[in-house]
XYZ file of C-alpha atoms in Angstrom:
764
model
C -58.733 22.201 -33.475
C -55.914 21.544 -30.886
C -57.410 21.226 -27.204
C -55.361 21.891 -24.189
C -55.833 18.478 -22.699
C -54.217 17.213 -25.381
C -50.942 18.199 -24.914
C -48.068 15.384 -23.752
C -46.858 16.708 -20.297
C -44.498 14.081 -19.115
C -43.436 11.836 -21.856
C -43.515 8.170 -21.833
C -40.612 7.178 -19.872
C -42.100 8.005 -16.382
C -39.715 5.565 -14.296
C -37.098 8.341 -14.044
C -39.198 10.433 -12.111
C -40.207 7.779 -9.563
C -36.751 8.189 -7.542
C -36.934 8.834 -3.509
C -35.695 11.473 -2.521
C -31.695 11.535 -1.216
C -30.298 13.185 1.790
C -29.165 16.965 1.369
C -26.117 18.415 3.092
C -27.117 21.239 5.346
C -26.575 24.140 3.059
C -28.106 22.724 0.567
C -31.423 21.776 3.156
C -31.104 25.665 3.980
C -32.156 26.301 0.251
C -35.364 26.020 0.951
C -36.688 24.731 -2.334
C -40.406 24.626 -2.526
C -43.201 24.075 -5.057
C -44.066 27.742 -4.243
C -40.871 29.430 -5.198
C -41.383 27.874 -9.015
C -44.615 29.872 -9.716
C -45.179 33.436 -9.355
C -48.295 34.553 -7.873
C -50.409 36.381 -10.134
C -51.179 39.191 -7.263
C -47.353 40.304 -6.906
C -45.658 39.182 -10.597
C -42.600 41.474 -9.771
C -41.882 39.531 -6.082
C -38.100 38.946 -6.207
C -35.999 35.547 -4.539
C -32.099 36.515 -3.963
C -29.323 34.997 -5.173
C -28.198 31.553 -3.241
C -24.543 30.612 -2.643
C -23.376 26.805 -2.137
C -19.563 27.505 -1.749
C -16.758 27.155 -3.894
C -16.465 24.158 -6.066
C -13.944 22.062 -4.048
C -16.435 22.039 -0.855
C -19.137 21.229 -3.290
C -17.166 18.428 -4.357
C -16.696 16.998 -1.038
C -20.269 16.495 -0.094
C -20.467 13.416 -1.408
C -23.687 11.863 0.015
C -25.428 15.192 -0.866
C -27.708 14.478 -3.996
C -27.736 18.094 -4.923
C -23.811 18.793 -4.338
C -23.131 15.817 -6.237
C -25.260 16.842 -9.540
C -23.827 20.340 -9.505
C -20.264 18.580 -9.255
C -21.011 16.225 -11.721
C -22.130 18.931 -14.228
C -19.418 21.216 -14.183
C -16.650 18.317 -14.444
C -18.789 17.359 -17.446
C -18.139 20.728 -19.249
C -14.544 21.064 -18.551
C -12.150 19.342 -16.448
C -11.178 21.210 -13.070
C -7.936 20.837 -10.940
C -8.210 21.528 -7.541
C -6.620 24.698 -7.168
C -8.841 26.014 -9.993
C -11.843 24.134 -7.741
C -11.071 26.639 -5.290
C -11.369 29.677 -6.118
C -14.537 29.352 -8.162
C -18.006 29.901 -6.283
C -20.912 28.118 -7.692
C -23.800 30.216 -7.221
C -27.851 29.639 -7.578
C -30.724 32.315 -8.438
C -34.302 32.219 -9.516
C -34.728 33.271 -12.924
C -37.970 34.268 -14.534
C -39.679 33.278 -17.939
C -39.080 36.622 -19.849
C -40.361 34.393 -23.130
C -44.203 35.296 -22.756
C -47.143 37.914 -22.472
C -50.755 37.535 -22.433
C -52.667 39.036 -25.613
C -55.403 40.345 -22.974
C -52.870 41.129 -19.970
C -49.671 42.940 -19.407
C -46.434 41.165 -19.694
C -46.207 39.070 -16.801
C -43.757 36.415 -15.936
C -45.544 33.131 -14.895
C -42.891 30.849 -13.285
C -39.174 30.202 -12.380
C -36.370 27.814 -12.505
C -33.615 27.669 -10.527
C -30.259 28.459 -12.786
C -26.603 27.093 -11.267
C -23.527 29.012 -12.764
C -19.760 29.369 -12.023
C -18.457 32.796 -10.719
C -15.690 33.388 -12.000
C -16.818 31.239 -15.347
C -13.884 28.912 -15.559
C -14.779 28.102 -19.476
C -16.467 30.788 -21.598
C -18.391 27.657 -23.544
C -19.674 26.404 -19.931
C -23.496 26.510 -19.895
C -25.664 27.311 -16.980
C -27.646 24.759 -15.652
C -31.221 25.393 -15.889
C -34.007 22.807 -13.630
C -37.440 23.177 -13.774
C -40.330 21.589 -11.842
C -41.421 18.734 -13.165
C -44.810 19.722 -14.542
C -47.128 16.649 -12.301
C -45.854 18.477 -9.313
C -46.860 22.030 -10.012
C -50.392 23.272 -9.080
C -50.521 24.553 -12.581
C -48.225 22.522 -15.519
C -47.488 25.343 -17.745
C -43.836 26.844 -17.901
C -42.935 23.823 -16.260
C -40.522 20.674 -16.618
C -41.482 18.047 -18.955
C -40.165 14.318 -19.190
C -39.237 13.851 -23.050
C -38.413 10.494 -24.518
C -34.993 9.028 -24.347
C -33.980 7.674 -27.586
C -36.831 9.049 -30.330
C -39.067 12.691 -30.472
C -42.529 12.428 -29.689
C -44.475 13.173 -33.327
C -47.863 13.559 -31.755
C -46.406 16.522 -29.503
C -44.410 18.047 -33.250
C -48.010 17.532 -34.477
C -49.686 19.295 -31.683
C -47.208 22.040 -32.193
C -48.106 22.935 -35.685
C -51.882 22.211 -35.621
C -51.724 24.592 -32.426
C -50.064 27.472 -34.391
C -52.357 27.074 -37.498
C -55.471 27.148 -34.996
C -54.130 29.394 -32.405
C -52.053 32.137 -34.273
C -54.334 32.756 -37.178
C -53.129 35.676 -40.042
C -49.891 36.530 -37.736
C -48.023 33.151 -38.827
C -49.875 32.472 -41.940
C -49.615 35.202 -43.781
C -46.086 35.271 -45.413
C -43.294 37.852 -44.543
C -43.353 38.453 -48.381
C -47.077 38.758 -49.201
C -47.607 42.152 -50.708
C -44.428 43.010 -50.881
C -43.218 40.973 -54.103
C -44.425 39.208 -57.348
C -45.514 36.118 -56.211
C -43.250 33.058 -56.878
C -42.870 31.782 -60.941
C -40.261 29.843 -61.230
C -40.231 27.511 -64.412
C -40.510 23.754 -63.424
C -40.153 24.154 -59.619
C -40.408 20.608 -58.389
C -40.859 19.603 -54.716
C -40.796 15.784 -53.530
C -43.762 14.188 -52.943
C -43.250 12.034 -50.191
C -46.106 9.519 -50.199
C -44.897 8.695 -53.854
C -40.962 9.254 -53.241
C -40.182 10.839 -56.352
C -40.161 14.805 -58.125
C -43.273 16.383 -59.209
C -44.124 19.686 -60.618
C -45.111 22.233 -57.906
C -48.791 22.774 -58.216
C -50.271 26.099 -57.568
C -51.313 26.632 -54.034
C -49.137 23.305 -53.070
C -48.779 23.590 -49.543
C -45.167 22.413 -48.361
C -42.129 21.913 -46.061
C -38.874 23.030 -46.651
C -35.530 21.432 -45.308
C -32.308 23.851 -44.255
C -29.561 22.104 -43.547
C -25.604 22.224 -44.024
C -24.110 20.473 -47.707
C -20.836 19.807 -45.983
C -18.186 18.285 -48.388
C -19.135 15.039 -48.678
C -20.255 14.009 -52.268
C -24.144 12.663 -52.412
C -26.743 12.789 -54.638
C -28.291 15.879 -56.216
C -30.348 16.799 -58.882
C -28.373 16.750 -62.735
C -29.911 17.734 -66.261
C -28.943 13.590 -66.626
C -30.470 11.935 -64.070
C -33.584 14.625 -63.361
C -35.915 12.530 -65.420
C -35.580 9.352 -63.461
C -36.135 10.733 -60.067
C -39.404 11.903 -61.462
C -40.845 8.555 -61.552
C -42.537 7.126 -58.285
C -40.964 4.940 -56.004
C -37.568 6.166 -57.511
C -35.835 8.678 -54.349
C -37.021 4.787 -52.730
C -34.794 2.986 -54.928
C -31.954 5.329 -54.495
C -32.191 5.843 -50.665
C -29.041 4.516 -50.282
C -27.893 7.251 -52.189
C -29.982 10.311 -50.690
C -28.147 11.988 -47.625
C -29.080 10.940 -44.441
C -30.503 14.397 -43.189
C -32.804 14.722 -46.727
C -34.275 11.067 -45.665
C -35.358 11.629 -42.201
C -36.693 15.001 -43.758
C -39.023 13.098 -45.580
C -40.049 11.237 -42.535
C -40.704 14.015 -40.574
C -42.829 15.427 -43.202
C -44.919 12.178 -43.481
C -45.043 11.352 -39.697
C -46.544 15.148 -39.347
C -49.182 14.759 -41.948
C -47.798 16.737 -44.992
C -47.338 15.430 -48.680
C -44.396 17.924 -50.294
C -40.911 18.393 -49.120
C -38.930 21.089 -50.868
C -34.752 20.096 -50.540
C -32.464 22.736 -52.745
C -30.023 19.572 -53.341
C -33.028 17.298 -54.767
C -35.446 20.120 -56.149
C -33.278 22.387 -58.034
C -31.034 21.368 -61.210
C -27.650 22.003 -60.272
C -26.140 21.911 -63.729
C -28.773 24.399 -65.509
C -27.352 27.477 -64.540
C -30.344 29.619 -65.400
C -32.857 27.560 -63.022
C -30.167 27.340 -60.257
C -29.774 31.467 -60.706
C -33.298 31.746 -60.860
C -34.162 29.835 -57.830
C -31.399 31.619 -56.195
C -33.220 35.154 -56.529
C -36.412 33.920 -55.425
C -35.579 31.938 -52.084
C -37.886 34.656 -49.804
C -40.183 33.192 -51.914
C -39.551 29.583 -51.780
C -38.946 29.798 -48.043
C -41.721 31.988 -47.174
C -44.497 30.158 -48.712
C -43.290 27.138 -47.276
C -45.781 25.913 -44.077
C -42.816 24.445 -41.816
C -39.802 24.714 -42.166
C -37.308 21.483 -40.909
C -33.855 23.136 -39.849
C -30.776 20.456 -38.967
C -28.286 22.424 -36.567
C -26.691 19.159 -35.539
C -23.714 18.381 -37.775
C -21.551 19.791 -40.325
C -22.536 18.030 -43.520
C -25.739 16.417 -44.906
C -25.204 12.971 -44.044
C -25.634 14.043 -40.093
C -29.653 13.132 -39.714
C -31.791 14.195 -37.610
C -31.299 12.728 -33.653
C -34.403 11.627 -32.459
C -36.578 10.701 -35.812
C -35.769 7.200 -36.013
C -35.991 4.980 -32.872
C -31.969 4.826 -31.393
C -30.864 7.524 -32.943
C -30.197 9.728 -29.806
C -29.424 9.479 -26.248
C -31.005 12.144 -24.689
C -29.851 12.434 -21.111
C -32.291 14.228 -18.789
C -31.877 14.444 -15.109
C -34.218 14.102 -12.665
C -33.737 15.265 -8.858
C -35.925 14.568 -6.115
C -35.858 17.206 -3.949
C -38.496 15.923 -1.794
C -42.073 14.235 -2.196
C -44.014 15.394 -4.798
C -40.542 18.218 -5.464
C -39.189 17.077 -8.113
C -36.853 19.283 -10.414
C -35.774 18.328 -14.288
C -32.743 19.576 -16.181
C -34.209 21.859 -19.432
C -32.004 23.475 -22.302
C -31.850 26.722 -23.797
C -32.076 26.845 -27.501
C -30.157 29.503 -28.506
C -27.275 28.489 -26.400
C -27.299 24.784 -28.262
C -27.789 26.671 -31.850
C -24.814 29.033 -31.163
C -22.212 26.133 -30.937
C -23.222 24.508 -34.174
C -22.040 24.672 -37.694
C -25.618 25.440 -39.258
C -25.422 28.787 -37.058
C -22.581 30.107 -38.424
C -23.292 29.218 -42.303
C -24.089 32.324 -44.172
C -26.699 30.454 -46.592
C -28.931 29.715 -43.939
C -29.359 33.153 -42.570
C -32.255 33.966 -45.234
C -33.611 30.338 -45.142
C -34.712 30.751 -41.103
C -35.483 34.549 -41.746
C -38.200 34.220 -44.368
C -39.755 30.671 -42.127
C -43.279 31.072 -40.969
C -42.635 28.309 -38.969
C -39.721 26.240 -37.070
C -38.725 22.654 -36.354
C -35.438 22.283 -34.939
C -33.624 20.166 -34.663
C -30.201 20.875 -32.085
C -28.358 19.261 -29.514
C -30.642 15.782 -29.534
C -33.683 18.075 -28.874
C -36.538 19.778 -30.727
C -37.795 22.890 -30.725
C -40.716 24.734 -32.513
C -40.947 28.414 -32.970
C -43.287 30.648 -34.974
C -43.877 34.223 -35.209
C -46.118 34.055 -31.519
C -44.441 30.983 -29.463
C -41.508 29.170 -28.931
C -42.301 25.483 -27.474
C -39.688 22.641 -26.624
C -40.071 19.393 -25.779
C -38.729 19.639 -22.058
C -40.776 22.549 -21.302
C -44.933 22.918 -21.082
C -45.443 26.004 -23.022
C -48.055 25.449 -25.047
C -50.775 27.953 -24.435
C -53.277 29.460 -27.218
C -53.641 33.046 -25.223
C -49.661 33.499 -24.732
C -47.191 34.481 -27.103
C -43.455 35.415 -27.497
C -42.160 39.041 -26.300
C -39.568 39.006 -28.944
C -41.118 37.769 -32.661
C -37.484 38.037 -34.075
C -36.697 39.354 -37.779
C -39.713 37.465 -39.367
C -42.286 39.650 -37.731
C -44.531 41.934 -40.271
C -43.542 45.324 -40.413
C -45.564 47.727 -42.621
C -43.442 48.515 -46.010
C -41.210 51.574 -45.377
C -41.859 51.919 -41.323
C -38.706 53.443 -40.238
C -37.414 52.891 -37.017
C -37.964 49.064 -37.576
C -36.615 48.726 -40.914
C -33.423 50.647 -40.370
C -32.318 48.653 -37.269
C -33.379 45.181 -38.481
C -31.365 45.885 -41.562
C -28.609 46.777 -39.692
C -28.448 43.862 -37.177
C -28.764 40.983 -40.198
C -26.326 43.042 -42.331
C -24.205 42.414 -38.897
C -25.077 38.718 -38.211
C -24.733 37.665 -41.791
C -21.681 39.450 -42.180
C -20.456 37.475 -39.306
C -20.777 33.795 -41.023
C -18.937 31.871 -43.533
C -18.589 30.960 -46.619
C -17.355 28.006 -48.366
C -17.196 29.351 -51.750
C -16.390 33.619 -51.634
C -18.300 34.353 -54.448
C -21.605 33.430 -53.189
C -21.836 36.458 -50.876
C -24.579 38.371 -52.780
C -26.100 34.495 -53.843
C -26.453 33.542 -50.086
C -27.821 37.204 -49.505
C -30.301 37.206 -52.597
C -33.398 36.729 -50.889
C -32.826 39.016 -48.288
C -32.406 41.521 -51.032
C -35.246 41.286 -52.469
C -37.054 41.887 -49.384
C -35.394 44.900 -47.966
C -35.378 46.641 -51.546
C -39.213 46.399 -50.927
C -39.513 47.660 -47.229
C -37.112 50.513 -48.727
C -38.593 51.375 -51.864
C -35.224 51.167 -53.109
C -33.062 48.606 -55.780
C -30.265 46.961 -53.502
C -26.770 47.766 -54.975
C -24.240 45.433 -53.579
C -26.223 44.732 -50.594
C -26.996 48.376 -49.979
C -30.252 50.264 -50.527
C -29.673 53.247 -52.928
C -32.894 54.928 -51.283
C -30.482 55.814 -48.150
C -27.586 55.440 -49.667
C -25.715 57.789 -47.884
C -26.409 56.161 -44.783
C -25.877 52.014 -45.968
C -22.081 53.611 -46.900
C -21.125 54.321 -43.288
C -20.691 50.718 -42.262
C -17.965 50.188 -39.667
C -15.517 46.583 -39.457
C -16.306 44.647 -36.332
C -12.959 43.008 -36.550
C -9.978 43.491 -39.059
C -11.146 42.754 -42.638
C -10.043 41.222 -45.812
C -10.516 42.004 -48.904
C -12.752 40.042 -51.136
C -11.209 39.796 -54.238
C -11.263 36.911 -56.462
C -9.266 37.366 -59.752
C -11.509 38.583 -62.433
C -14.889 38.474 -59.908
C -14.272 41.129 -58.001
C -16.530 43.368 -55.478
C -16.576 47.062 -55.018
C -14.445 47.801 -51.700
C -17.476 50.800 -51.025
C -19.950 47.520 -50.112
C -19.612 45.006 -47.417
C -19.752 42.592 -49.788
C -16.118 43.506 -51.108
C -14.605 42.498 -47.660
C -14.566 39.294 -45.607
C -15.043 40.061 -42.025
C -17.719 40.887 -39.557
C -19.225 44.646 -40.140
C -22.252 46.678 -38.664
C -24.020 49.872 -40.070
C -24.307 52.497 -37.479
C -26.699 55.347 -37.073
C -25.107 57.927 -39.375
C -25.398 61.363 -36.273
C -26.996 58.913 -33.600
C -29.834 56.914 -32.324
C -32.462 59.373 -32.726
C -31.087 59.465 -36.788
C -33.032 55.807 -37.140
C -36.143 56.890 -36.221
C -38.112 58.025 -39.600
C -38.227 61.506 -39.296
C -34.631 61.522 -37.914
C -33.291 59.863 -40.737
C -35.443 61.896 -43.465
C -34.244 64.789 -42.153
C -30.868 63.752 -42.215
C -30.969 62.707 -45.520
C -32.298 65.819 -46.941
C -30.446 68.764 -44.845
C -27.098 66.913 -44.103
C -25.709 64.791 -47.016
C -25.005 66.665 -50.503
C -23.372 63.812 -52.819
C -24.601 63.287 -56.030
C -24.370 59.496 -56.414
C -23.831 58.574 -60.298
C -23.001 54.709 -61.650
C -19.736 54.954 -64.068
C -19.711 53.282 -67.290
C -18.026 54.136 -70.404
C -20.895 55.033 -72.277
C -23.651 56.999 -69.857
C -23.241 57.654 -66.016
C -26.383 56.569 -64.727
C -28.122 58.115 -61.119
C -27.835 55.387 -58.427
C -31.391 56.896 -57.736
C -33.774 58.039 -59.964
C -37.001 58.561 -58.798
C -38.396 57.988 -61.994
C -36.819 54.922 -61.993
C -37.866 53.522 -58.685
C -41.482 54.460 -59.134
C -41.799 52.142 -62.316
C -39.522 49.483 -60.477
C -41.406 49.918 -56.730
C -44.959 50.095 -55.435
C -44.271 53.801 -54.488
C -44.797 54.806 -51.135
C -44.726 58.390 -50.743
C -45.719 58.808 -47.490
C -44.206 55.670 -45.598
C -41.396 56.010 -47.710
C -37.960 56.808 -45.574
C -35.118 57.512 -48.085
C -34.250 60.051 -50.539
C -37.880 61.314 -51.792
C -38.004 63.127 -55.229
C -35.661 65.031 -57.668
C -35.968 69.103 -57.309
C -34.451 71.804 -59.289
C -31.246 71.946 -57.247
C -30.914 67.934 -56.498
C -31.959 64.790 -57.595
C -32.179 63.394 -54.575
C -34.681 65.808 -53.258
C -32.408 67.400 -50.718
C -33.014 70.897 -49.357
C -31.733 74.069 -51.439
C -29.132 74.575 -48.930
C -25.833 74.116 -50.555
C -23.194 72.345 -49.197
C -19.716 75.316 -49.648
C -16.235 74.773 -48.953
C -14.152 77.307 -50.338
C -16.992 79.504 -51.091
C -17.615 76.513 -53.963
C -20.844 73.929 -53.981
C -21.291 71.039 -55.481
C -23.853 72.425 -57.899
C -20.830 75.007 -59.130
C -19.069 71.406 -60.068
C -21.677 70.508 -62.305
C -24.254 67.138 -61.681
C -23.395 66.315 -65.040
C -19.951 64.873 -64.355
C -18.165 64.341 -67.515
C -15.685 60.717 -67.881
C -12.109 62.521 -67.131
C -10.282 62.226 -69.938
C -7.122 60.090 -67.722
C -10.108 57.614 -67.819
C -10.393 57.085 -71.573
C -7.852 53.669 -71.667
C -9.824 51.245 -73.425
C -8.594 48.533 -71.429
C -9.949 50.181 -68.096
C -13.674 50.461 -70.006
C -13.416 46.795 -70.417
C -12.744 46.063 -66.660
C -14.733 43.940 -64.941
C -15.489 46.732 -62.314
C -16.675 48.835 -65.049
C -18.522 46.580 -66.744
C -20.269 45.218 -63.910
C -21.393 48.829 -62.710
C -19.186 48.800 -59.221
C -17.701 52.161 -60.021
C -19.393 55.529 -58.444
C -19.017 58.530 -59.692
C -18.912 61.738 -57.522
C -18.311 64.851 -56.396
C -17.075 65.763 -53.173
C -14.474 67.646 -51.024
C -10.879 65.771 -50.461
C -8.146 66.692 -47.796
C -4.499 65.331 -46.247
C -4.079 64.690 -42.862
C -1.642 62.814 -40.839
C -2.470 60.239 -38.178
C -1.363 59.299 -34.889
C -2.131 56.855 -31.921
C -4.859 57.326 -29.970
C -5.241 56.208 -26.226
C -5.852 52.708 -25.068
C -8.913 54.336 -23.059
C -10.373 55.538 -26.797
C -9.236 52.374 -28.498
C -11.104 50.465 -26.685
C -14.321 52.304 -27.603
C -14.175 50.875 -31.068
C -14.337 46.938 -31.577
C -11.457 46.641 -33.993
C -9.119 49.810 -32.552
C -8.924 53.611 -34.587
C -6.003 55.935 -35.256
C -6.558 60.291 -34.575
C -6.955 62.063 -37.336
C -3.957 64.641 -36.714
C -4.128 68.114 -38.566
C -0.917 69.947 -39.804
C -0.813 71.959 -35.936
C -0.998 68.373 -34.695
C -4.080 68.654 -32.868
C -6.161 65.364 -33.222
C -9.351 66.362 -35.096
C -11.024 63.195 -35.105
C -10.283 59.366 -36.069
C -10.196 56.596 -38.683
C -11.531 53.280 -38.242
C -9.077 51.084 -40.619
C -11.002 48.398 -42.388
C -7.872 46.295 -42.714
C -7.244 46.826 -38.977
C -4.763 48.814 -36.755
C -2.106 46.258 -37.343
C -2.244 47.501 -40.964
C -1.941 51.049 -40.464
C 0.910 51.136 -38.363
C 3.233 51.590 -41.052
C 1.765 54.779 -41.953
C 1.617 56.447 -38.416
C 5.532 55.051 -37.929
C 6.446 56.628 -41.178
C 4.392 59.703 -40.640
C 2.527 59.224 -43.803
C -0.144 61.200 -45.252
C -3.544 59.938 -46.037
C -6.594 61.251 -48.189
C -9.724 61.735 -46.298
C -13.040 62.448 -48.565
C -16.002 64.270 -46.861
C -19.369 62.446 -47.083
C -22.070 63.583 -44.801
C -22.860 66.128 -41.753
C -22.673 63.690 -38.223
C -22.245 64.368 -34.460
C -21.388 62.559 -31.459
C -22.304 63.346 -27.612
C -18.612 62.075 -27.149
C -16.969 64.420 -29.504
C -17.916 68.035 -28.675
C -16.674 71.750 -29.745
C -15.552 72.648 -26.550
C -13.049 69.593 -26.137
C -11.840 70.677 -29.414
C -11.435 74.255 -28.162
C -9.270 72.608 -25.024
C -6.922 70.817 -27.442
C -6.286 74.016 -29.850
C -5.261 75.604 -26.909
C -2.805 73.526 -25.597
C -1.233 72.427 -28.815
C -0.758 76.422 -29.585
C 0.529 77.035 -26.022
C 2.862 74.140 -25.755
C 3.862 74.534 -29.320
C 4.218 70.819 -30.116
C 1.424 68.322 -30.633
C -0.896 67.181 -27.778
C -0.208 64.226 -25.445
C -1.618 61.020 -25.577
C -4.086 62.216 -22.732
C -4.794 65.420 -24.484
C -5.671 63.223 -27.732
C -8.463 61.083 -25.177
C -9.594 64.367 -23.659
C -10.839 65.673 -27.503
C -12.560 62.460 -28.041
C -14.318 61.886 -24.675
C -14.380 65.137 -22.495
C -17.985 67.463 -23.003
C -21.243 66.989 -21.616
C -24.240 65.083 -23.938
C -25.956 66.592 -26.533
C -29.203 65.930 -25.345
C -31.780 68.788 -26.338
C -30.506 69.215 -30.079
C -28.460 68.014 -32.680
C -25.242 69.633 -33.316
C -23.710 68.993 -36.763
C -20.418 69.946 -36.220
C -18.540 66.799 -37.436
C -18.368 65.024 -41.135
C -18.415 61.634 -41.742
C -15.245 60.293 -43.748
C -13.823 58.063 -45.978
C -9.920 56.905 -45.732
C -9.179 55.968 -49.338
C -6.257 54.830 -51.356
C -5.719 55.172 -55.329
C -5.470 52.094 -57.797
C -5.134 52.593 -61.672
C -6.920 56.186 -60.790
C -9.961 54.419 -59.037
C -10.282 55.276 -55.351
C -10.612 52.235 -53.078
C -11.969 52.680 -49.503
C -9.671 51.401 -46.987
C -11.763 52.731 -43.920
C -14.405 55.274 -42.123
C -14.601 58.015 -39.669
C -15.410 61.771 -38.442
C -13.486 64.710 -38.034
C -14.406 67.951 -36.752
C -15.876 70.312 -39.461
C -13.746 73.373 -38.186
C -10.574 71.410 -38.585
C -10.952 70.992 -42.248
C -9.298 74.358 -42.924
C -6.358 73.143 -41.055
C -5.943 70.040 -43.503
C -2.310 69.443 -44.879
C -1.380 70.958 -47.787
C -2.950 72.129 -50.445
C -6.124 72.203 -47.963
C -9.371 71.228 -48.978
C -10.457 70.855 -52.604
C -13.154 69.748 -54.591
C -12.229 66.697 -56.577
C -14.269 64.095 -59.206
C -13.858 60.537 -57.374
C -14.302 57.285 -59.215
C -15.057 54.880 -56.210
C -14.008 51.347 -56.979
């Protein structure tokens, strides 16, 4: 049990806090910085203190005798050199910011303290962080939420043990229960090994073994790894000590940390997986959610860009932490503190794709970044330079690793969208790893959705997952014979987001279920040379997944009309429905080419076969205002009258589509599902049509903007006046996705010749 009085408040180097107060200029004296301003009174938690102004940076620099102004000038100058003419335009501002991290289990959300934050306005450098100052805990009436002095050259392992033991003692099942418990089969990998830090060798993991894991950046430096040739040797006691000079520094430091915090076993991918055993390597890759989720603690090496960077502060003299103490007046000393997210965002680690799932599944994390150490669990965030350890307080945001009931609609869809966005914004050394580095998350979300993941998309809500949009110009991930389908974000390099299929309410369980049941119609097949298999098969899914009919969000079951369990209302175009075109899609005669049948896409199940409506349009440029609504820009979809009838967002970016616009080329769109938008109303469309008919020519740019933007918000009910569409091109009888967008339903009848037609699509 961890007692409150065991918590170290001040570190060991108290000599830094004994300086006498130095002179303040008249401006800084007027700030009247007192102990009381750092504490928020419980009886008045909403009490606010306004912004403070120090003057321009040039003025602050000139007050060389003032300890406060000198400190501010030094901090800004250290981050980026600033010329005098720049300094004359930059204002130095200060404001009191409440701590927003914590809420009590017994009380409503309540901030307990303030920090004094100093920032430049306008910012002279986007990378310049705000300066954060806290009252030194020893000067506060209550130490919690105030600053703590930390050891200069080495971390305090007693404090780290306090964090781990505090979480184990205070937080109970919420932090102890693995994310994957009850959702997946237990970890069952033959010959899974861990490092025994006492015997300094690899050992087979025993059932129920308590172990620590390490997450780090491999880099390109060749170092020791487990192979078929050396694995037997590394299982001999003392062998890793003997090979210490060959073991990467980060792994050596992680072994040291594991031992210092009282743990015996450490799992590190480089040494615990036989790297040249492909079958064993793949078995580990597809069990990452269990390996990281079952460990008691994840050590994160966020500093550096390779395995030789080490963990700063683990060994004496390996860090030189500069923590400034500002004595304002007797017993009013301020200390600089740091923000984890700011430190982490600038690291190589934070931008590597493989590290995302390692963090996602961790129950507890010990993070080494910026020469400082932080601790995170599902309940709390603690750090060396702030006194935050408290058994009754919790973090407001528990992060992605929070425990959600399987199939919980809103959180499941939103969180999946956020993860895909985060993951695709990260980098891979080997592009072929795009699905392997996401494998653990795929397994996890297959359980959440009660689904099978198809190239990163859940088949239980495939119509929704298909609507991902680029957040930057993408490039195709085509790697020789190892291709990925264009319909999946895995087929592209670059950041994407999965937006709601209609509006925000569609992500609520009832809204998503209603949309999938009544506003989608495509029956999706996976094409093969011998048999076309349904992408969603309720009978097969019931066998593969624990079926949760009441909680499940997605396609429900087969019925007499539709194998995806949709409503009996049939999607009609030109008097014909998909039912008229038949579910049982025969392979088109043109695809009987044996060379095609043996292509990588055909063999790997990447090809989707389905019926839907195809229509041809032309494209035009949107206004600058409308372009700004889309992160990577969009083009207007023009019907045969020249009326802007919607928009399309090209996956390759605007520049790739410019020749299509300039040459007045046609594009082919296929209809995917019903949609709506508060900014695309029938009233705006009517005005654009009236204008085009009156002028006898296409609407001007301003009128194009009116079509998209004008119209009252839809508040009472969703109007399904739009189609979600996909822009496609054809390659050797296979359609390739090139973008997505929305068009007005009423515009479909004004498509270019030959008009809207039902079409069998083979999408790769």
